[in-house]
Tab-separated table of C-alpha atoms in Angstrom:
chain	number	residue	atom	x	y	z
A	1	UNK	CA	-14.354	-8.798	3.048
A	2	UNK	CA	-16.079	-11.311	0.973
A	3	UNK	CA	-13.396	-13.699	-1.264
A	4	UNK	CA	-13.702	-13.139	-4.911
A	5	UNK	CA	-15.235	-16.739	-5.829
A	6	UNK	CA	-17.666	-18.565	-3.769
A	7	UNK	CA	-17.101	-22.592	-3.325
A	8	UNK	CA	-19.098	-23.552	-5.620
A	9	UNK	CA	-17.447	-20.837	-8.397
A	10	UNK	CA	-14.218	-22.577	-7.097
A	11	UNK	CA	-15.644	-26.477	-7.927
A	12	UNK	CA	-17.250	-25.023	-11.252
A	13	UNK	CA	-13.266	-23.589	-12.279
A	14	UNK	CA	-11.791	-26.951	-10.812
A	15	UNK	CA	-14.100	-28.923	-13.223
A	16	UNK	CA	-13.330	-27.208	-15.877
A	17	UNK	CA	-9.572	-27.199	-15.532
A	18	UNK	CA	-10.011	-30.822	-15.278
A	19	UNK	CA	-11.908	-30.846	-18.354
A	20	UNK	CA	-8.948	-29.021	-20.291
A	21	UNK	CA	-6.602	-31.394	-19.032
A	22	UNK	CA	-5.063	-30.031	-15.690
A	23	UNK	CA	-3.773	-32.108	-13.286
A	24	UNK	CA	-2.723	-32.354	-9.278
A	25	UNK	CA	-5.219	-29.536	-8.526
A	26	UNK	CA	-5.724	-27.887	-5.019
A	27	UNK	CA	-8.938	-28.683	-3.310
A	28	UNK	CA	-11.030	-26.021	-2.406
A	29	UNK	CA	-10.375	-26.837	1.101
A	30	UNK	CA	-6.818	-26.080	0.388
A	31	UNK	CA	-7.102	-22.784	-2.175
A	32	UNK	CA	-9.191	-21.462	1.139
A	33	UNK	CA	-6.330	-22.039	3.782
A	34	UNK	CA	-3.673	-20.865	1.150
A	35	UNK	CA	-5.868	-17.487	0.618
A	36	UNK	CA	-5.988	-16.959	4.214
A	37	UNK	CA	-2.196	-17.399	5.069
A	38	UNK	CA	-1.790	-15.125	2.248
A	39	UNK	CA	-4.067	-12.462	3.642
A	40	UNK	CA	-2.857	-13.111	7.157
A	41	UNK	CA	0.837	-12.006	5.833
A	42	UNK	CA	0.194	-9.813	2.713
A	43	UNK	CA	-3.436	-8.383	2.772
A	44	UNK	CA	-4.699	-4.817	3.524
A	45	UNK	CA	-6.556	-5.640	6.812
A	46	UNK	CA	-9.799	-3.645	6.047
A	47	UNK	CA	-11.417	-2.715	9.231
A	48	UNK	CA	-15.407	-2.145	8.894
A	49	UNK	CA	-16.878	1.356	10.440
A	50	UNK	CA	-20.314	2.178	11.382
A	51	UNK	CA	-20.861	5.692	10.301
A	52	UNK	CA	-22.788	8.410	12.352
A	53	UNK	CA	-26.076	7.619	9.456
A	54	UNK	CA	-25.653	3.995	10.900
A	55	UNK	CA	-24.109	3.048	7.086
A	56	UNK	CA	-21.801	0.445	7.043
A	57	UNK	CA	-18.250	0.529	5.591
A	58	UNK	CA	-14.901	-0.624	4.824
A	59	UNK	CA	-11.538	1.404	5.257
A	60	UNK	CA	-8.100	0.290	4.560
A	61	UNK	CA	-4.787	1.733	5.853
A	62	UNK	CA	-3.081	3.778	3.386
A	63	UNK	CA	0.095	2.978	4.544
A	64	UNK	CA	-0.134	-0.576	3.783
A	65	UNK	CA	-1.513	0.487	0.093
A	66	UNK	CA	1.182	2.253	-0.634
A	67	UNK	CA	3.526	-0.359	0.892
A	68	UNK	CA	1.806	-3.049	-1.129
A	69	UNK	CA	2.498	-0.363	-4.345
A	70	UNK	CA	6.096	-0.073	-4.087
A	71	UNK	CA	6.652	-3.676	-3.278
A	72	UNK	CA	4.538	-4.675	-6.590
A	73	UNK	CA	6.930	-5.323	-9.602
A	74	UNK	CA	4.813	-4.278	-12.103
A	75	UNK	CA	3.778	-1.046	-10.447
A	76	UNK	CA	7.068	-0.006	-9.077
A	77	UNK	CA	8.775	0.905	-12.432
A	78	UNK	CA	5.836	3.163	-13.036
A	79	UNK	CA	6.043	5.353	-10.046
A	80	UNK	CA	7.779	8.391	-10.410
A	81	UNK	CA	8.890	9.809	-7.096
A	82	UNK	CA	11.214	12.848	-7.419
A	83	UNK	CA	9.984	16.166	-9.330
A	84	UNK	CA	11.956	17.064	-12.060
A	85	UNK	CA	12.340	20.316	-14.521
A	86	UNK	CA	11.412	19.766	-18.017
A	87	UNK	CA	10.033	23.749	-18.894
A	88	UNK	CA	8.613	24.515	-20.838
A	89	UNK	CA	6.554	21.045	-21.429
A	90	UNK	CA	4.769	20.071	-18.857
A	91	UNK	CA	2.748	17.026	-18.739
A	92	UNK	CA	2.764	15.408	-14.865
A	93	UNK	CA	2.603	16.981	-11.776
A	94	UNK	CA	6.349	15.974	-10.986
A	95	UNK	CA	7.202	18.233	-13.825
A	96	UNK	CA	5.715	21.371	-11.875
A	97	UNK	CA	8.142	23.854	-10.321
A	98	UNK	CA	6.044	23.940	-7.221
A	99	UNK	CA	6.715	19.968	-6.140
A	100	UNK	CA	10.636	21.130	-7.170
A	101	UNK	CA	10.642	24.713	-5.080
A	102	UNK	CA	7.717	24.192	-1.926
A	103	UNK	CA	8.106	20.952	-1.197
A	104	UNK	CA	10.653	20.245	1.259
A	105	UNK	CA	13.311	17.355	0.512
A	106	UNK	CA	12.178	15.617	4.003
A	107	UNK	CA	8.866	14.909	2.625
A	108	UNK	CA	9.710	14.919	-1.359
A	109	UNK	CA	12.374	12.209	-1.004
A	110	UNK	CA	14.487	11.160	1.790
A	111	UNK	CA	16.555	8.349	-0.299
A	112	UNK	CA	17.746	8.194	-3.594
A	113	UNK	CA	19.910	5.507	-5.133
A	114	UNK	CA	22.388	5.633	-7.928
A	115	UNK	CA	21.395	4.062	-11.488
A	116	UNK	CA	23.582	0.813	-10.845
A	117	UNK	CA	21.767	0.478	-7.711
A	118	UNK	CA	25.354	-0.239	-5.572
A	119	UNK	CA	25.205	3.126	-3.255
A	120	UNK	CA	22.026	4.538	-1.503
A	121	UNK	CA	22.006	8.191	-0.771
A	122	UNK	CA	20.220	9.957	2.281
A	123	UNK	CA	19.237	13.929	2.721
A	124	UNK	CA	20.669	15.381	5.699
A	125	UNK	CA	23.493	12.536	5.903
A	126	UNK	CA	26.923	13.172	7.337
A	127	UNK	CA	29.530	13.061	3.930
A	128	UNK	CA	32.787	11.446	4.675
């Protein structure tokens, strides 16, 4: 994958900052290494395939999208895991009786944790 800003769009923003008054700024040298540690640890890991046409392309594990979704801040909040009934309005697909009846709780939600966040509940976990 190709980095979002080439060296020279990296001196142009440096100049600039410098121009509005920032100071102690990374070198490019540096904002390069730093992106590639962070990669290295954090990034998707796109692997390029050769299709049958001979076309050329990228694929990403969706595993470590959806990994990279739930461990976002912003996003987390926003995902809504568990189905719930609100009939007659229905506005989501987690409001639809089929996610609630068909699905089964192994694969709609294995772990769900109280609204103080202290106590984490499992399906098919001994009670005491």
């Amino acid at each position: 994958p190709r980095a979002a800003f080439s060296e020279a769009e990296m001196d142009v923003t440096r100049w600039f900052a410098t121009q509005l008054g920032a100071l102690d700024l990374p070198s490019v040298r540096v904002v390069k290494d730093h992106r590639a540690f962070v990669l290295k640890t954090a990034g998707s890991q796109p692997e390029m395939v050769k299709s049958s046409l001979g076309n050329y392309y990228y694929k990403t594990s969706l595993g470590t999208i959806l990994t990279h979704e739930m461990a976002n801040p912003m996003v987390r909040p926003l995902l809504h895991l568990y189905p719930e009934k609100s009939a007659p309005h229905l506005s989501e697909a987690r409001q639809a009786d089929r996610w609630l009846s068909e699905v089964e709780p192994k694969y709609a939600g294995i772990m769900a944790r109280d609204a103080e966040g202290q106590q984490d509940y499992y399906i098919h976990e001994p009670c005491l």
